[in-house]
Every structure is written in structure tokens, then in C-alpha cells.
């Protein structure tokens, strides 16, 4: 008999099922997704920032946003990310991804974007973190690491699901624009398939 699932602080999800997409709604509401997608839709430019294991989530987000016709920069180097963020115009968006919400390079990038007048969408596993305090829109998915390795993977999966939900929401806001760029994306993908 398996031990009972323990609640995860700040998320309402349990160890046994917190990585499952159907449970993500415990902390991630449609209203929060719509507000973040609306900011992305209006943004003249977007910079995506992350470090470490969150970089894979950021790369996925950048690709999906480009496929929807957004102008996106996703520098791999954190100094470049901070420089780009500091140059964002008002109305631009910084999408910052950090499981802990406390990764210095990612939080500093988000702070530079806010200082420049841009909006910040923080994707994190913690409702209370330096990233969530800096963000204009906070998306909380995943949660506290209870078992090193396994829980970290579950949080990344939760973040990928959140990126999917965010881009699907954005798609509904820019269907006409996205149709052309999605067609281009499909063509690029088809060109690389056998």
C-alpha cells in the first residue's frame, strides 16, 4: 500500500499527482493565463529568460511564441539577457522561467525589464519568491522539491504544460496573425522530416 500523498506547500497539489496537467488548475487559473496571454499579444517584443534546467522550458516557450508570430529573443547568456531586458520598450514582455523563483540571473533579468517599463510574466513553482514579487503576472505551477531529481522533473513538466496552456490561450487572441506563422512553422518542420 502506497503512503498517502503529502500536500505541497503553496500549490495545493500533492506529491502523487502534482505533475498531472489536470491538477495544474489548483494554482493556475484561466484568468491568470488570459492576462499573461493578453500581455504577450500586445507586446512589440518579448525576451525569454531562464537558467539551468529551466532553460529547456524557456527554449520551448520561445519557439512556440515565434510560431505564433511574436518577435522573441531568448539569449542563452544571462548577461545578454539582462542587456536585452534593459532595452525593452514599454509594453514589451519578459517571460522569466525559474522553478525556485530565486535564480539570481533570471530574477535580475526580470527586474531590469520592469525597470525599463516592460511587463514581466514569471513562471515559477513558488507563489512567494523574488521572481513572483518582481512579476506583473505570476504563473505558479509545480512546487516544492521533496525528493531531489524526481520532483525537479515533475516541476519542469508542469512548466511545459503551463507554456502549452499559455500559448494555446495566446493562439485564441491572435488567430488571424498566428495562422500565417503557424503555416510557416509547419513548412519548416516538414522540410526537416523524412
XYZ file of N, CA, C and O in Angstrom, residues 13 18-21 24 28 49-61 64 96-103 106 123-126 131 139-165:
248
model
N -1.197 21.078 -4.561
C -1.061 19.821 -5.270
C -0.370 18.818 -4.359
O 0.286 19.186 -3.403
N 0.889 15.976 -8.537
C 1.070 17.382 -8.873
C 1.620 17.629 -10.258
O 1.468 18.704 -10.780
N 2.236 16.650 -10.882
C 2.743 16.852 -12.232
C 1.698 16.633 -13.313
O 1.932 16.893 -14.468
N 0.532 16.162 -12.943
C -0.501 15.870 -13.932
C -1.188 17.160 -14.349
O -1.594 17.958 -13.515
N -1.354 17.373 -15.636
C -1.956 18.606 -16.127
C -3.327 18.902 -15.543
O -3.638 20.032 -15.272
N -3.117 20.987 -12.458
C -2.445 22.282 -12.512
C -3.412 23.420 -12.227
O -3.005 24.482 -11.788
N -3.147 27.500 -11.162
C -3.066 28.206 -12.430
C -4.477 28.400 -12.971
O -5.107 27.455 -13.409
N 13.756 34.489 -20.522
C 14.950 34.314 -19.695
C 14.802 33.125 -18.768
O 13.736 32.898 -18.194
N 15.883 32.378 -18.634
C 15.928 31.237 -17.724
C 17.373 30.788 -17.596
O 18.234 31.210 -18.373
N 17.621 29.929 -16.626
C 18.958 29.373 -16.424
C 18.818 27.924 -15.971
O 17.759 27.501 -15.502
N 19.893 27.182 -16.119
C 19.914 25.801 -15.635
C 18.858 24.948 -16.300
O 18.626 25.040 -17.508
N 18.176 24.124 -15.506
C 17.180 23.201 -16.043
C 15.947 23.910 -16.588
O 15.227 23.351 -17.409
N 15.718 25.158 -16.190
C 14.585 25.914 -16.715
C 14.833 26.409 -18.136
O 13.909 26.838 -18.822
N 16.085 26.343 -18.593
C 16.416 26.820 -19.941
C 15.680 26.015 -21.019
O 15.305 26.568 -22.055
N 15.458 24.741 -20.788
C 14.734 23.928 -21.770
C 13.283 24.393 -21.892
O 12.724 24.441 -22.994
N 12.683 24.755 -20.782
C 11.316 25.281 -20.795
C 11.293 26.611 -21.542
O 10.394 26.877 -22.352
N 12.285 27.457 -21.289
C 12.367 28.755 -21.957
C 12.543 28.588 -23.466
O 11.929 29.317 -24.255
N 13.364 27.635 -23.879
C 13.567 27.396 -25.312
C 12.261 26.951 -25.971
O 11.928 27.395 -27.077
N 11.509 26.103 -25.297
C 10.219 25.663 -25.817
C 9.264 26.843 -25.931
O 8.576 27.007 -26.940
N 9.232 27.693 -24.900
C 8.352 28.867 -24.912
C 8.722 29.800 -26.060
O 7.844 30.284 -26.783
N 7.560 28.357 -29.417
C 6.097 28.421 -29.573
C 5.633 29.853 -29.824
O 4.741 30.091 -30.640
N 10.011 35.180 -17.722
C 11.108 34.655 -16.902
C 10.674 33.333 -16.282
O 9.631 33.250 -15.637
N 11.496 32.296 -16.493
C 11.177 30.958 -16.003
C 12.212 30.547 -14.964
O 13.410 30.515 -15.240
N 11.754 30.253 -13.761
C 12.634 29.782 -12.698
C 11.828 28.913 -11.756
O 10.887 29.395 -11.117
N 12.182 27.656 -11.672
C 11.462 26.743 -10.779
C 11.404 27.304 -9.363
O 10.338 27.396 -8.765
N 12.535 27.732 -8.836
C 12.572 28.245 -7.461
C 12.075 29.675 -7.359
O 11.669 30.105 -6.296
N 12.137 30.398 -8.468
C 11.788 31.812 -8.431
C 12.868 32.640 -7.775
O 12.668 33.815 -7.475
N 14.033 32.029 -7.554
C 15.117 32.718 -6.850
C 16.447 32.640 -7.589
O 17.484 32.974 -7.028
N 16.428 32.225 -8.844
C 17.663 32.161 -9.619
C 18.103 33.583 -9.922
O 17.391 34.324 -10.613
N 18.066 35.080 -13.553
C 16.716 35.201 -14.106
C 15.949 36.328 -13.422
O 15.304 37.145 -14.092
N 7.137 32.573 -14.471
C 6.689 31.173 -14.389
C 7.570 30.489 -13.369
O 8.779 30.344 -13.567
N 6.970 30.099 -12.259
C 7.731 29.564 -11.136
C 6.935 28.486 -10.412
O 5.733 28.343 -10.631
N 7.599 27.778 -9.542
C 6.935 26.774 -8.728
C 6.521 27.303 -7.363
O 5.920 26.573 -6.577
N 6.819 28.565 -7.091
C 6.571 29.122 -5.773
C 5.801 30.435 -5.855
O 6.232 31.368 -6.541
N 11.069 36.204 -7.812
C 10.516 36.350 -9.155
C 9.046 36.744 -9.103
O 8.611 37.636 -9.839
N 2.663 33.048 -12.848
C 2.058 31.758 -13.136
C 2.777 30.724 -12.278
O 3.964 30.485 -12.462
N 2.062 30.138 -11.339
C 2.656 29.170 -10.416
C 2.237 27.768 -10.830
O 1.052 27.458 -10.916
N 3.235 26.940 -11.098
C 2.989 25.546 -11.474
C 4.128 24.713 -10.919
O 5.274 25.140 -10.909
N 3.829 23.523 -10.457
C 4.852 22.689 -9.821
C 4.840 22.981 -8.344
O 3.811 23.271 -7.775
N 5.989 22.908 -7.722
C 6.032 23.194 -6.295
C 7.339 22.776 -5.673
O 8.331 22.535 -6.354
N 7.308 22.675 -4.397
C 8.491 22.409 -3.595
C 9.108 21.057 -3.942
O 8.416 20.060 -4.085
N 10.449 21.041 -4.064
C 11.163 19.784 -4.286
C 11.209 19.002 -2.979
O 11.769 19.465 -1.992
N 10.606 17.830 -2.986
C 10.639 16.994 -1.794
C 11.627 15.847 -1.956
O 12.155 15.335 -0.992
N 11.843 15.421 -3.181
C 12.796 14.368 -3.482
C 13.661 14.888 -4.614
O 13.156 15.148 -5.700
N 14.953 15.069 -4.369
C 15.810 15.638 -5.407
C 15.772 14.776 -6.656
O 15.841 13.573 -6.603
N 15.633 15.416 -7.795
C 15.618 14.718 -9.078
C 14.208 14.482 -9.569
O 13.785 15.109 -10.521
N 13.465 13.620 -8.904
C 12.117 13.287 -9.335
C 11.212 14.508 -9.298
O 10.530 14.817 -10.254
N 11.207 15.228 -8.206
C 10.346 16.395 -8.075
C 10.766 17.496 -9.038
O 9.944 18.209 -9.567
N 12.068 17.640 -9.261
C 12.543 18.643 -10.199
C 11.981 18.358 -11.585
O 11.529 19.256 -12.278
N 11.991 17.116 -12.009
C 11.436 16.741 -13.302
C 9.945 17.030 -13.345
O 9.438 17.560 -14.340
N 9.227 16.718 -12.298
C 7.790 16.985 -12.256
C 7.506 18.473 -12.404
O 6.561 18.866 -13.098
N 8.321 19.308 -11.801
C 8.122 20.749 -11.923
C 8.374 21.226 -13.341
O 7.664 22.088 -13.857
N 9.386 20.685 -14.007
C 9.645 21.066 -15.396
C 8.477 20.657 -16.285
O 8.084 21.389 -17.192
N 7.933 19.484 -16.028
C 6.773 19.036 -16.800
C 5.602 19.993 -16.560
O 4.918 20.388 -17.510
N 5.388 20.378 -15.320
C 4.315 21.335 -15.008
C 4.554 22.663 -15.723
O 3.609 23.296 -16.221
N 5.805 23.100 -15.817
C 6.113 24.352 -16.515
C 5.885 24.214 -18.014
O 5.381 25.144 -18.654
N 6.234 23.069 -18.586
C 5.976 22.843 -20.012
C 4.474 22.835 -20.302
O 4.021 23.375 -21.313
N 3.704 22.224 -19.422
C 2.245 22.220 -19.574
C 1.712 23.649 -19.494
O 0.820 24.038 -20.256
N 2.283 24.447 -18.613
C 1.864 25.843 -18.475
C 2.187 26.632 -19.737
O 1.374 27.436 -20.206
N 3.377 26.419 -20.292
C 3.741 27.082 -21.552
C 2.756 26.684 -22.647
O 2.305 27.527 -23.432
N 2.390 25.419 -22.699
C 1.423 24.961 -23.685
C 0.081 25.664 -23.488
O -0.519 26.165 -24.448
N -0.390 25.727 -22.262
C -1.669 26.392 -21.972
C -1.595 27.888 -22.300
O -2.542 28.459 -22.852
